[in-house]
Every structure is written in C-alpha cells, then in structure tokens.
Amino acid sequence: MILSFFLIMAITAGGFALTYLFADGEPFLWRLAAGNVAGSAVFGTPSFVLACAFGLNVPTVVASLALTLAGGAVFAAKANRKKFEHDWQRAKGKLQGFNSRKFAVFCYYLFFIVLFWLFFGRAMFEMPDGIYTGGSHNLGDLPFHLGAIFSFTDGNNFPPINPSFAGAKFSYPFIADVVTAAFMKLGCGVEEAMFAQNFSWALALLVVLDRFVARVTGEWLSGKIATFLLFFSGGLGFIWLVSDYSAQASGFLQFFWHLPHDYTMNDYLSWGNSLITLFITQRSLLFGMPLAIVALSFLWTTFAKGDENEPRPTVSQAVVVGLLAGCLPLIHLHSLFVLFIVTAFLIVFRPAQWKCFIAFGIGVSIVAIPELVWSIVGTASRTSEFIGWHFGWDAKPDENILWFWIRNTGLLFPLLIAGMTVVYLRKSRGDKDEDEGKIDGANSRGHDLLLFYVPFVFCFALSNVAKLAPWEWDNVKVLVYWYVASTPFICIALVWAWRTNAGFKIATGFCFAILIASGGIDVWRTISGHINSQVFDRESVQIAAKLRATTEPRALFLNAPSYNSAIVLSGRISLIRFPGHLWSHGIDYGGRESDVNRIYAGGPAADALLAKYGVDYVLFSPDERALPNSNEAYFQKYPIAAQLGQYRVFKIR
C-alpha cells in the first residue's frame, strides 16, 4: 500500500507542475487534485505506447515515470517558481488560525476521505476462500478489469487485443488498467494498486468539482453542496425503504445493517448512485471525469466574461489543456464526446474567443486522433451498434417519461428550474450581492452560466432520443455530465433559500436531505460490509497461479463464456468470455459462442474448430461441465497441463 501511494505522489508531483502551464490563480489543493489526474494521464499514455514497443516491464514503467516527473522542468522558469511560492504561502496561510468555517472545511474533507477509504476498500478484497467485492453492481465489472490488468502484467498483451474476445483490438478505454498494471510491475499488489488509484482519483474529483461549481456560481458553499449531490446522487428510492421496513419484523438497526437491496437502481429505478453504479464499477469514468472537469473549468474561464483586471486564458494554455484532454479516447471516450459538444456550442456563443477554442481543439486532436484511429482499426465493435433512435433513455416503452425522471432524480428538476430562475432574475436586475461566501474574482455571470448550460441540455435531450452505446443504459456516461452541469443551479437555489429566512432554512434542509437520501442509503449499504459477493473461489485463484507459471503468456484459452472464469486471473486471452460485456461493446459474438458449445461437445467438429481458432488450452471447470452436451471425456486424448480440485486444463498444441 505504501509503495502505491508513493507512486501516486510522484505522478501527482509531475502533473502538479504542469498545472502552472494552463491554470492561473488556482489554489494549491486544486493543483494537487488536477495534478493527480493530469499526471496519471501523462504516465499512463506513455506506459501504453512504450509497452507496445518494448513490453510492459520495469524499464518501460520507469521511463514513463521519468517522463511524468519531467513536468517539474516547468519550475525552471522564474515566473512559475514565484507562482508556486505564492500558492504555497497562501495555502499555509489558510491553515493558520481557527474559526468555524475552517473547522467546517476540515470536517468536510475528513468526511470524504473516510468515506472514500471505506467505500473503495470494498471494491475488491481477498478472503481465505477467494476474491470478493462489496459493490452491488461490481460482480461483472471487477473481473473485466482484472482480466485487462493481468493480461498486461502476465500476458504481455501489447499491443492490446481484447482479452475477452481473442483476435480483436482491445478498443475499450483501458489506460486506468494500464496504470494499475504499471504499478504492479514496480512491486505493488493488484488490490492495493487499484484501491490507491481509485481513492486518489475520487479525491481529485471531489476537489475539482468543488472548485468548478464554486467558480461558475461564485459561491464557496455551492461547491461543497455539489460534491454531496454527485457522490450521494439518487432519486425517490428511499420511499420504498419505508415499505420494506414495514414488511419485516426485525428492529430498525438490524434492518438498517442488512438492507435488502439498493434504493437508487432496481426494477423501478435506473439512475443509480454515482459511487455505486459508476465510480466503483467503471474505473475509466472515475479517472476520466476529473480530467474532463479540469478541461470544462478552463472552457468556462475562456467563455465567461470576467472582470477587466482578471487574466484571460491564452492560446498556449488552451493547447496544453487540449493535449491533456486528448488522452481521453483511451481513458474515457464518452467524456471526450461531451467536451466536443460543449466546445462546439461555446465557439458559436462566444466567437470572439475563437482562438482559444480552436487552440484547445488542436491540442485535443494532436493526441486524440491517433488514439482514435488506433482503437478503431481492427476493432470487432460495430459502430452501427453505438448509434440509433431510442426514446426515453431507460424508461419502459409504456411509461410516463416525466414520472420516470422524477422518480429517478427526485427534486432535481424543481430545484434546477428554481436555480435557473434565481440566476435569470439576478441577471435581469443586475444584482451584485457581496455575500461572505462569494469566491474572489468571480461574479454570478448569470447570462454566461445559462448559456454554458445549453450544451449539457443538448446532451440530456440527445440521450433521451437516441442510444449512444449498444446498451441504452450506458447513455448514463453522458447523462452524468448533464447532472454535474445541473448541480450549480441546484446549489444556487439551495444557497438562496438558506440565506432568505428561518422558514426557508428548514425547507432547504428538507430538500437537501431528499436529494441525497437514497444515494446515502446505498453508499451505506456498501461500506457497512453487508454485501460480500464472491467473484473467484480459492481454487480458481490457485489454478490461475499455476497457469501463469506453466503456460505461455500469449496462449489462447477456451473456456465457458462466463464473467469470472479462472482464465481472467491467469492473464491469458480467452476465445470468448462474458457475452454481456461483448454485447455492450458492440461485438457480434453469437457465432463464436455457438462454436464454443460445439467444441465442448467433442467430435470431429471440435478438432476442426480448435484448429480454426488456434486454441492452445481448453479449461474444464463446473462452468464448462454445465454447458449443453459437454463432453470432457473426448478431451482425455490431450495431455493435462494443470489440474486442481474441480479444475482441469488440457493442452491442445
């Protein structure tokens, strides 16, 4: 664990230095957070490129780390050293003295540090009888990421081919898993490396989101509220909690420690809490979102009409931010898609700033276009599966779409409208409130904020009339940015009501509680330790270790199309794995799945298909024996490469 956090600090140091190339006036803590994700992008991308040329090994990882730390050369310029000294002195000044606001801020960060530590500690943990997850929606995603990571560390899978579908380009955004694999090459364990990265990326997201919302609203308090809204997002699911409690006989504490199901995503709810359904399962989004918000913060600064004496972003700064955002195709492609839409709208709304917007686009293109070309050429994903008309996102065909969204988001829309109304009225009256919570150098900028929100409204509308992935629910990867962009207005409404009178204070507390209740319940269900889902049993862990030691790194395995085959932990490539993952990535797996069943049935057809696909080893475990017409006896003619308990591996060639 210590080594993992040491490497994160080193990566953060390199990214921290880079922030002085594109951000002026940002606080020290923001630079650390932005530096963490920027450094991870700078470290992960060269690790991938160098590994494709020389393999993922200690020298390539060290070289990537050196490239990341080279960002420190920024401080060779005296101007940047002076900025750093100023930021450092300002940060130390904030730690001096004591008042109620500083204590509240301390408690705020301590709360989220403890929360993230407990929560991401449940993403993966080992027990004597195997590998487990405490995430209710992580049962399939954890082995998917482990399969990618081990294919990098133990399977020499560079240039990456899909470990779940042999022979196809691995076009899923995998840099998060490359970073984990690189840490492992330097001696970190997979559990510790994943935890340290998830924890640090979550903290980075907390800080950059806080700062982003505070800047666009001009309210210090709004930034703090927004982070609660994101990490405890949910709808009206808590209403079902009352009926569930009434239907059972145990006491409330006993019931609360053993909640029966999630209250943000089930048969009636689709939105899901962000931590439960997105950040613990989709490491790519957890990495990509803070990086995208850093870019959005820059775009806002470029777009908004600041004070006359406020420094304006430069073309060179735009290029640097663009270069970092250009890493997103292999980090989280949907984040880049959102940035593209936002930039297109903003250049229309504010053509006077075209130089910065074009420079940003050029920076993005320099990195993103080669990555996109690489990932598209040779992929088995069908582009047509990612685009199509689909009304209502995840609503049922006969469902009232308005009630669907209210049920899933609770008070979001009423408060969103209220916040937009407050902004509009302030703009119309030209109010210039100077509340204590205002951010220095930031005005309400009502007109700018309303215009800045337009591309996110477009993203929401698009996600409700078309599917942007084979599985329409995956539109949430775009919708979550609409949600993030909506939080400033919700926060404005809450802060305005809180400052109005005592009666409004009570209403504000009530509304805030409703907004985070369902998400809070689901997050509690995870960190309470009630969910302990076994992903791999002890025998599968042990047989995987044997296969890593005795089989060739690039060997091709045949196994049942399941999500948690022991082959996942071996780092070897499978002919086919979980169809759900393949379908959601737009891969036509039907013919290959049928061929797998024919092979396991034995006979002359099996021999021909084994030769056709170039299979090296065939696994038999309870999953394979459960396949229709499974004929293990037929494979007795092949030598046994490894066996343990219920696991037996035959060597075909």
XYZ file of C-alpha atoms in Angstrom:
653
model
C 0.000 0.000 0.000
C 2.820 2.403 0.901
C 4.510 1.871 -2.473
C 1.233 2.529 -4.336
C 0.698 5.843 -2.573
C 4.341 6.790 -3.057
C 3.956 6.271 -6.816
C 0.748 8.310 -6.819
C 2.563 11.148 -5.053
C 5.335 11.000 -7.653
C 2.844 11.083 -10.526
C 0.940 13.889 -8.840
C 4.132 15.915 -8.475
C 4.700 15.815 -12.237
C 1.095 16.714 -13.009
C 1.094 19.418 -10.329
C 3.926 21.181 -12.134
C 2.033 21.009 -15.431
C -0.917 22.916 -13.950
C 1.258 26.043 -13.989
C 1.230 25.843 -17.778
C -2.530 26.240 -18.109
C -4.129 27.463 -14.863
C -3.738 30.852 -13.194
C -4.992 31.757 -9.765
C -5.986 28.261 -8.707
C -5.430 27.190 -5.071
C -2.749 24.730 -4.040
C -5.219 21.946 -3.267
C -6.804 22.235 -6.709
C -3.368 21.962 -8.313
C -2.716 18.773 -6.366
C -6.043 17.284 -7.469
C -5.697 18.340 -11.095
C -2.069 17.243 -10.977
C -3.112 13.791 -9.855
C -5.299 13.095 -12.900
C -3.076 15.036 -15.315
C -0.055 13.123 -14.042
C -1.928 9.828 -14.310
C -2.808 10.640 -17.939
C 0.782 11.615 -18.728
C 2.073 8.487 -17.002
C -0.488 6.057 -18.421
C -0.304 7.119 -22.055
C 3.485 6.733 -22.466
C 3.294 3.476 -20.490
C 0.909 2.143 -23.130
C 2.980 3.441 -26.065
C 6.301 2.170 -24.699
C 4.774 -1.174 -23.739
C 3.549 -1.645 -27.300
C 7.124 -1.221 -28.491
C 9.115 -2.892 -25.705
C 6.613 -4.715 -23.500
C 5.384 -3.680 -20.082
C 8.391 -4.127 -17.823
C 10.302 -2.249 -15.170
C 12.411 -0.191 -17.637
C 9.356 1.000 -19.616
C 7.457 1.889 -16.444
C 10.445 3.745 -15.027
C 10.835 5.610 -18.319
C 7.160 6.629 -18.197
C 7.559 7.756 -14.614
C 10.606 9.804 -15.586
C 8.624 11.453 -18.404
C 5.906 12.337 -15.915
C 8.349 13.772 -13.407
C 9.945 15.774 -16.210
C 6.991 18.087 -15.813
C 8.976 19.574 -12.949
C 11.048 21.371 -15.593
C 8.218 23.908 -15.583
C 9.794 25.396 -12.477
C 12.951 26.240 -14.365
C 11.074 29.422 -15.280
C 11.340 32.031 -12.571
C 7.752 33.186 -13.109
C 6.423 29.711 -12.345
C 8.586 29.423 -9.249
C 7.162 32.700 -7.998
C 3.620 31.472 -8.642
C 4.391 28.299 -6.727
C 5.806 30.245 -3.781
C 2.740 32.471 -3.758
C 0.399 29.459 -3.831
C 2.369 27.745 -1.078
C 2.281 30.784 1.172
C -1.433 31.208 0.541
C -2.050 27.555 1.372
C -0.084 27.839 4.620
C -1.996 30.997 5.481
C -5.285 29.143 5.176
C -4.068 26.625 7.751
C -3.246 29.282 10.306
C -5.755 30.398 12.878
C -9.081 28.792 13.667
C -12.698 29.669 13.059
C -15.967 27.894 12.482
C -15.606 27.982 8.686
C -12.146 26.384 8.769
C -13.423 23.717 11.135
C -16.348 23.003 8.797
C -13.976 22.682 5.836
C -11.755 20.331 7.833
C -14.743 18.147 8.726
C -15.883 18.231 5.082
C -12.613 16.835 3.752
C -12.212 14.398 6.634
C -15.699 13.040 5.954
C -14.974 12.339 2.298
C -11.502 10.932 2.995
C -13.009 8.409 5.412
C -15.915 7.726 3.051
C -13.714 7.028 0.039
C -11.303 4.945 2.112
C -14.101 2.700 3.367
C -16.008 2.637 0.094
C -13.201 1.775 -2.322
C -11.842 -0.723 0.165
C -14.945 -2.724 -0.723
C -14.258 -2.722 -4.469
C -12.031 -5.781 -4.167
C -10.836 -7.716 -1.143
C -9.402 -11.165 -0.601
C -10.603 -13.651 1.985
C -9.322 -17.154 2.724
C -11.840 -18.682 0.325
C -11.332 -16.333 -2.615
C -11.720 -12.830 -4.058
C -14.777 -10.764 -3.159
C -16.407 -7.451 -3.920
C -18.679 -5.360 -1.741
C -20.182 -3.453 -4.660
C -23.706 -4.499 -5.530
C -23.092 -3.813 -9.243
C -19.409 -4.752 -9.367
C -19.734 -8.511 -9.755
C -19.139 -8.436 -13.514
C -17.043 -5.275 -13.816
C -14.355 -6.310 -11.333
C -13.321 -9.459 -13.251
C -13.461 -7.490 -16.501
C -10.876 -5.009 -15.183
C -8.817 -7.744 -13.539
C -8.757 -9.591 -16.848
C -7.370 -6.495 -18.563
C -4.830 -5.794 -15.816
C -3.465 -9.334 -15.657
C -3.338 -9.554 -19.438
C -0.998 -6.545 -19.299
C 1.147 -7.766 -16.397
C 1.292 -11.509 -17.099
C 0.054 -11.967 -20.649
C 2.318 -9.474 -22.442
C -0.838 -8.160 -24.106
C 0.731 -5.301 -26.076
C -0.422 -4.017 -28.476
C -3.593 -4.909 -26.583
C -6.051 -7.371 -28.027
C -9.366 -7.955 -26.328
C -8.738 -10.486 -23.534
C -12.414 -11.442 -23.684
C -12.567 -11.901 -27.470
C -9.317 -13.170 -28.965
C -8.113 -11.651 -32.211
C -9.938 -8.302 -31.870
C -8.440 -4.933 -30.975
C -8.998 -4.031 -27.328
C -10.824 -0.776 -28.000
C -12.303 -0.338 -24.524
C -10.679 2.677 -22.763
C -8.040 0.813 -20.778
C -5.489 3.388 -19.582
C -6.781 3.167 -15.998
C -5.940 -0.538 -16.056
C -2.576 0.132 -17.712
C -1.720 2.447 -14.815
C -2.600 -0.327 -12.361
C -0.524 -2.846 -14.310
C 2.432 -0.435 -14.358
C 2.233 -0.092 -10.568
C 2.239 -3.869 -10.274
C 5.381 -4.110 -12.392
C 7.103 -1.967 -9.773
C 6.046 -4.301 -6.972
C 2.526 -3.243 -5.950
C -0.238 -5.786 -5.415
C -3.311 -5.545 -7.636
C -5.693 -4.930 -4.740
C -3.524 -2.206 -3.239
C -2.804 -0.513 -6.571
C -6.473 -0.400 -7.584
C -7.515 0.902 -4.187
C -4.877 3.645 -4.050
C -5.716 4.836 -7.556
C -9.496 4.755 -7.049
C -9.142 6.577 -3.736
C -6.883 9.293 -5.153
C -8.989 9.795 -8.300
C -12.128 10.131 -6.170
C -10.442 12.781 -4.024
C -9.301 14.557 -7.172
C -12.864 14.532 -8.488
C -14.094 15.919 -5.169
C -11.698 18.871 -5.284
C -12.001 19.799 -8.969
C -15.803 19.523 -8.908
C -15.963 21.654 -5.762
C -13.799 24.307 -7.374
C -15.621 24.174 -10.715
C -19.056 24.723 -9.180
C -17.717 27.407 -6.845
C -16.240 29.271 -9.803
C -19.276 29.136 -12.070
C -21.672 30.133 -9.278
C -19.346 32.481 -7.430
C -20.385 30.736 -4.205
C -17.975 28.941 -1.889
C -20.813 26.952 -0.311
C -22.185 25.799 -3.660
C -19.034 23.840 -4.404
C -19.373 21.899 -1.169
C -23.048 21.125 -1.768
C -22.371 19.952 -5.332
C -19.994 17.209 -4.212
C -22.654 15.766 -1.908
C -25.154 15.880 -4.754
C -22.823 13.914 -7.036
C -21.484 11.313 -4.623
C -24.869 10.725 -2.958
C -26.960 11.085 -6.096
C -30.260 9.262 -6.224
C -33.979 9.678 -6.633
C -37.048 8.787 -4.593
C -35.988 5.231 -3.808
C -35.890 5.948 -0.086
C -39.702 5.863 -0.162
C -39.508 2.111 -0.788
C -37.289 1.810 2.295
C -40.282 2.616 4.472
C -42.415 -0.132 2.942
C -39.539 -2.640 3.124
C -39.097 -1.914 6.810
C -42.811 -2.250 7.475
C -42.911 -5.636 5.721
C -40.380 -7.276 8.065
C -40.243 -7.912 11.805
C -36.694 -7.018 12.906
C -35.743 -3.803 14.660
C -34.679 -0.738 12.747
C -30.948 -1.076 13.493
C -30.963 -4.727 12.475
C -32.829 -3.834 9.285
C -30.531 -0.906 8.512
C -27.443 -3.115 8.862
C -28.938 -5.662 6.456
C -30.711 -3.615 3.800
C -32.361 -5.984 1.290
C -31.452 -4.165 -1.934
C -30.336 -0.890 -3.489
C -32.579 2.151 -3.441
C -31.184 4.009 -6.450
C -31.193 1.221 -9.027
C -33.596 -1.703 -9.159
C -36.684 -2.784 -11.104
C -38.244 0.658 -10.617
C -35.185 2.905 -10.691
C -32.492 3.336 -13.344
C -30.417 6.395 -12.449
C -28.287 4.707 -9.817
C -25.991 6.332 -7.315
C -22.770 7.535 -8.950
C -20.472 5.771 -6.499
C -22.408 2.504 -6.635
C -23.121 2.192 -10.358
C -20.375 4.290 -11.958
C -17.242 5.007 -9.966
C -16.702 1.620 -8.302
C -17.577 -0.285 -11.478
C -16.273 1.967 -14.262
C -12.744 2.945 -13.266
C -12.377 4.663 -16.622
C -15.053 7.224 -15.705
C -13.578 7.750 -12.242
C -10.295 8.628 -13.960
C -11.788 10.489 -16.921
C -14.354 12.686 -15.175
C -11.952 14.782 -13.059
C -9.754 15.245 -16.133
C -12.792 16.346 -18.153
C -13.890 18.753 -15.399
C -10.422 20.314 -15.419
C -10.955 20.925 -19.144
C -14.502 22.212 -18.538
C -13.162 24.627 -15.926
C -10.747 26.003 -18.490
C -13.504 26.284 -21.095
C -15.656 28.152 -18.591
C -12.835 30.571 -17.809
C -12.382 31.152 -21.529
C -16.095 31.560 -22.136
C -17.196 33.673 -19.181
C -16.847 37.436 -19.228
C -14.615 38.105 -16.255
C -13.606 41.326 -14.609
C -11.490 43.641 -16.726
C -8.456 43.135 -14.491
C -8.885 39.357 -14.418
C -6.280 37.500 -16.569
C -7.723 35.811 -19.648
C -6.656 32.341 -20.799
C -4.024 32.289 -23.511
C -3.715 30.243 -26.674
C -0.717 28.347 -25.281
C -2.690 27.433 -22.174
C -5.533 26.195 -24.362
C -3.153 23.925 -26.265
C -1.809 22.379 -23.027
C -5.294 21.670 -21.685
C -6.213 20.254 -25.087
C -3.228 17.915 -25.058
C -4.301 16.547 -21.679
C -7.942 16.194 -22.773
C -6.689 14.478 -25.929
C -5.723 11.479 -23.785
C -9.414 10.789 -23.117
C -10.135 8.353 -26.007
C -8.205 5.635 -24.175
C -9.231 6.897 -20.715
C -12.968 7.539 -21.130
C -14.281 8.196 -24.615
C -17.711 9.496 -23.586
C -16.007 12.274 -21.612
C -14.287 13.431 -24.794
C -17.626 13.254 -26.616
C -19.128 15.656 -24.061
C -16.162 18.037 -24.344
C -16.578 18.065 -28.118
C -20.254 19.053 -27.837
C -19.554 21.716 -25.214
C -16.735 23.277 -27.226
C -18.837 23.329 -30.409
C -21.613 25.230 -28.652
C -19.300 27.644 -26.862
C -17.467 28.721 -30.007
C -20.857 29.604 -31.525
C -21.936 31.502 -28.412
C -18.632 33.327 -27.934
C -16.927 33.643 -31.350
C -14.657 36.394 -30.003
C -12.730 33.702 -28.132
C -12.304 31.526 -31.212
C -8.525 31.459 -30.968
C -8.568 29.740 -27.567
C -11.327 27.324 -28.551
C -9.553 26.375 -31.777
C -6.234 26.041 -29.938
C -7.945 23.739 -27.439
C -9.313 21.674 -30.324
C -5.899 21.473 -31.962
C -4.344 20.283 -28.710
C -7.027 17.632 -28.339
C -6.613 16.485 -31.938
C -2.840 16.030 -31.668
C -3.300 13.246 -29.125
C -6.894 12.109 -29.627
C -6.892 11.482 -33.380
C -4.002 8.972 -33.328
C -5.610 7.228 -30.341
C -8.982 7.079 -32.051
C -7.506 5.772 -35.285
C -5.558 3.125 -33.408
C -8.602 1.975 -31.416
C -10.954 1.897 -34.411
C -8.743 -0.001 -36.873
C -9.104 -3.715 -36.280
C -11.811 -3.484 -33.628
C -14.621 -6.016 -33.500
C -17.036 -3.377 -32.180
C -19.643 -2.412 -34.751
C -20.094 1.345 -34.979
C -23.722 0.934 -36.010
C -24.472 -0.592 -32.609
C -23.491 2.657 -30.874
C -25.956 4.896 -32.679
C -29.705 4.527 -33.000
C -33.030 6.092 -32.095
C -34.278 5.191 -28.644
C -36.786 7.367 -26.813
C -36.789 7.853 -23.048
C -33.360 6.512 -22.155
C -34.046 3.547 -19.802
C -37.775 4.131 -19.358
C -40.145 1.323 -20.259
C -41.973 1.773 -23.588
C -45.362 2.483 -21.977
C -44.014 4.532 -19.079
C -44.730 8.192 -18.404
C -41.374 9.815 -19.127
C -41.974 12.717 -16.738
C -42.736 10.430 -13.808
C -39.765 8.251 -14.791
C -37.362 11.171 -14.397
C -38.970 12.489 -11.222
C -38.829 9.030 -9.674
C -35.160 8.682 -10.601
C -33.969 12.194 -9.703
C -36.372 13.362 -7.003
C -36.310 17.131 -6.542
C -33.633 17.730 -9.168
C -35.882 19.286 -11.818
C -37.888 21.569 -9.490
C -34.681 22.858 -7.893
C -32.977 23.132 -11.291
C -35.791 25.360 -12.514
C -35.703 27.339 -9.276
C -31.955 27.876 -9.579
C -32.226 28.972 -13.197
C -34.968 31.395 -12.187
C -32.774 32.881 -9.451
C -29.917 33.280 -11.926
C -32.171 34.880 -14.521
C -33.690 37.341 -12.054
C -30.261 38.300 -10.741
C -29.118 38.867 -14.311
C -32.188 40.917 -15.111
C -31.864 43.102 -12.029
C -28.097 43.257 -12.222
C -27.788 42.147 -8.600
C -24.300 42.273 -7.180
C -24.594 40.560 -3.826
C -21.375 40.535 -1.883
C -22.069 37.687 0.491
C -19.314 36.321 2.648
C -19.366 33.090 0.706
C -18.551 34.660 -2.671
C -15.434 33.491 -4.480
C -12.829 36.166 -5.050
C -12.785 37.350 -8.657
C -15.995 35.529 -9.574
C -19.324 37.178 -10.308
C -22.668 35.465 -10.699
C -22.338 35.872 -14.506
C -25.936 34.772 -14.926
C -26.115 35.148 -18.701
C -22.865 33.232 -19.177
C -23.946 30.449 -16.834
C -27.263 29.957 -18.604
C -25.543 29.816 -21.987
C -22.841 27.483 -20.658
C -25.577 25.071 -19.598
C -27.110 24.840 -23.088
C -24.749 22.137 -24.467
C -25.476 19.983 -21.428
C -29.203 20.353 -22.051
C -28.460 19.160 -25.579
C -26.616 16.144 -24.108
C -29.655 15.380 -21.950
C -32.030 15.667 -24.894
C -29.795 13.579 -27.145
C -29.528 10.857 -24.513
C -33.316 10.722 -24.322
C -33.951 10.314 -28.051
C -31.004 8.171 -29.131
C -28.781 5.489 -27.748
C -25.073 6.296 -27.687
C -23.984 2.745 -26.910
C -25.314 -0.755 -27.674
C -26.888 -0.821 -24.204
C -29.088 2.243 -23.899
C -28.465 2.476 -20.145
C -24.847 3.340 -20.962
C -26.117 6.765 -22.034
C -25.630 7.485 -18.343
C -21.955 8.105 -19.197
C -23.148 11.261 -20.984
C -26.108 11.989 -18.722
C -23.862 12.150 -15.683
C -22.195 15.238 -17.182
C -25.617 16.837 -17.624
C -26.188 16.075 -13.952
C -22.859 17.645 -12.972
C -23.651 20.746 -15.026
C -27.080 20.940 -13.368
C -25.687 20.975 -9.826
C -24.625 24.661 -9.932
C -28.251 25.737 -10.428
C -29.472 23.369 -7.711
C -26.829 24.757 -5.380
C -27.773 28.339 -6.245
C -31.400 27.583 -5.359
C -30.442 25.933 -2.066
C -27.997 28.658 -1.059
C -30.505 31.406 -1.951
C -33.225 29.715 0.114
C -30.856 29.107 3.027
C -29.987 32.785 3.190
C -33.571 34.009 2.907
C -35.146 33.347 6.321
C -35.567 30.704 9.014
C -38.524 29.063 7.310
C -36.607 28.697 4.073
C -33.674 27.236 6.027
C -35.878 24.372 7.188
C -37.166 23.828 3.649
C -33.596 23.868 2.334
C -32.500 21.190 4.785
C -35.520 19.105 3.851
C -34.787 19.399 0.113
C -31.095 18.611 0.574
C -31.959 15.515 2.615
C -34.317 14.277 -0.111
C -31.654 14.811 -2.780
C -29.053 12.655 -1.014
C -31.190 10.208 0.998
C -31.411 7.334 -1.491
C -27.775 7.632 -2.547
C -26.679 7.827 1.064
C -28.575 4.634 1.871
C -26.908 2.755 -0.997
C -23.445 4.030 -0.115
C -24.037 2.972 3.473
C -25.116 -0.476 2.257
C -21.712 -0.852 0.614
C -19.458 0.462 3.365
C -21.403 -1.349 6.105
C -19.915 -4.628 4.861
C -23.284 -6.276 4.335
C -22.538 -7.113 0.680
C -19.916 -9.824 0.265
C -20.152 -11.237 -3.234
C -17.607 -13.897 -4.135
C -16.140 -13.303 -7.572
C -13.468 -16.041 -7.624
C -13.211 -19.033 -5.326
C -9.926 -20.216 -3.861
C -9.453 -22.987 -6.412
C -9.800 -20.569 -9.329
C -7.183 -18.291 -7.753
C -4.823 -21.222 -7.308
C -5.286 -22.704 -10.769
C -4.761 -19.261 -12.295
C -1.436 -19.022 -10.461
C -0.446 -22.397 -11.919
C -1.363 -21.287 -15.419
C 0.687 -18.111 -15.082
C 3.681 -20.228 -14.117
C 3.331 -23.026 -16.676
C 1.714 -21.635 -19.835
C 2.920 -19.217 -22.475
C 1.946 -15.556 -21.886
C 0.256 -15.277 -25.296
C -1.513 -18.630 -25.095
C -5.142 -18.777 -26.227
C -7.598 -20.464 -23.860
C -11.014 -21.924 -24.427
C -13.424 -21.562 -21.524
C -17.132 -21.195 -20.926
C -18.436 -17.700 -21.763
C -18.669 -16.606 -18.127
C -17.624 -13.367 -16.422
C -15.467 -14.970 -13.717
C -13.528 -17.738 -15.418
C -10.237 -18.608 -13.742
C -8.560 -17.607 -17.014
C -9.284 -13.974 -16.057
C -6.711 -14.178 -13.261
C -4.156 -16.022 -15.388
C -3.561 -13.060 -17.684
C -4.168 -15.235 -20.726
C -6.523 -14.442 -23.611
C -9.869 -16.218 -23.958
C -11.587 -17.124 -27.186
C -14.735 -15.713 -25.604
C -15.840 -14.573 -22.149
C -18.955 -12.937 -20.774
C -21.424 -12.167 -23.609
C -22.892 -9.253 -21.638
C -19.603 -7.362 -21.838
C -19.145 -8.183 -25.513
C -22.679 -7.099 -26.413
C -22.334 -3.819 -24.511
C -19.153 -3.124 -26.513
C -20.916 -3.723 -29.827
C -19.267 -7.076 -30.600
C -21.152 -9.750 -32.553
C -20.252 -12.826 -30.513
C -23.099 -15.166 -31.487
C -21.225 -17.313 -33.996
C -18.227 -17.756 -31.730
C -20.398 -18.640 -28.731
C -22.082 -21.336 -30.812
C -18.689 -22.676 -31.884
C -17.572 -22.889 -28.242
C -20.551 -25.115 -27.442
C -19.722 -27.314 -30.441
C -16.116 -27.667 -29.317
C -17.068 -28.707 -25.793
C -19.434 -31.284 -27.271
C -16.392 -33.046 -28.778
C -16.157 -34.945 -32.041
C -14.570 -34.112 -35.419
C -16.208 -30.675 -35.452
C -14.396 -29.844 -32.228
C -10.987 -30.677 -33.718
C -11.669 -28.557 -36.790
C -12.799 -25.582 -34.719
C -9.845 -25.861 -32.336
C -7.545 -25.663 -35.347
C -9.562 -22.836 -36.916
C -9.223 -20.602 -33.852
C -5.735 -21.721 -32.879
C -6.741 -22.724 -29.345
C -3.796 -23.728 -27.157
C -5.561 -24.880 -23.981
C -9.062 -25.988 -23.010
C -10.379 -25.454 -19.490
C -12.851 -27.705 -17.722
C -14.441 -26.441 -14.524
C -18.013 -26.532 -13.195
C -18.956 -23.811 -15.710
C -17.702 -25.800 -18.713
C -19.269 -29.039 -17.486
C -22.609 -27.241 -17.266
C -22.567 -26.383 -20.984
C -25.041 -28.288 -23.195
C -23.606 -31.618 -24.414
C -20.318 -31.011 -22.597
C -18.037 -33.978 -23.267
C -14.945 -33.888 -21.094
C -14.131 -37.498 -21.908
C -13.419 -36.531 -25.524
C -10.507 -34.336 -24.438
C -8.777 -37.113 -22.492
C -6.644 -37.705 -25.602
C -4.851 -34.425 -24.881
C -2.224 -34.084 -22.152
C -3.196 -32.365 -18.925
C -1.346 -29.075 -18.487
C -2.671 -28.317 -14.999
C -5.302 -29.562 -12.612
C -6.556 -28.697 -9.166
C -9.762 -29.799 -7.493
C -12.581 -29.278 -9.979
C -10.283 -27.573 -12.492
C -8.571 -29.397 -15.331
C -6.696 -27.823 -18.251
C -5.914 -29.774 -21.442
C -3.047 -28.774 -23.711
C -4.202 -28.822 -27.322
C -0.995 -27.763 -29.032
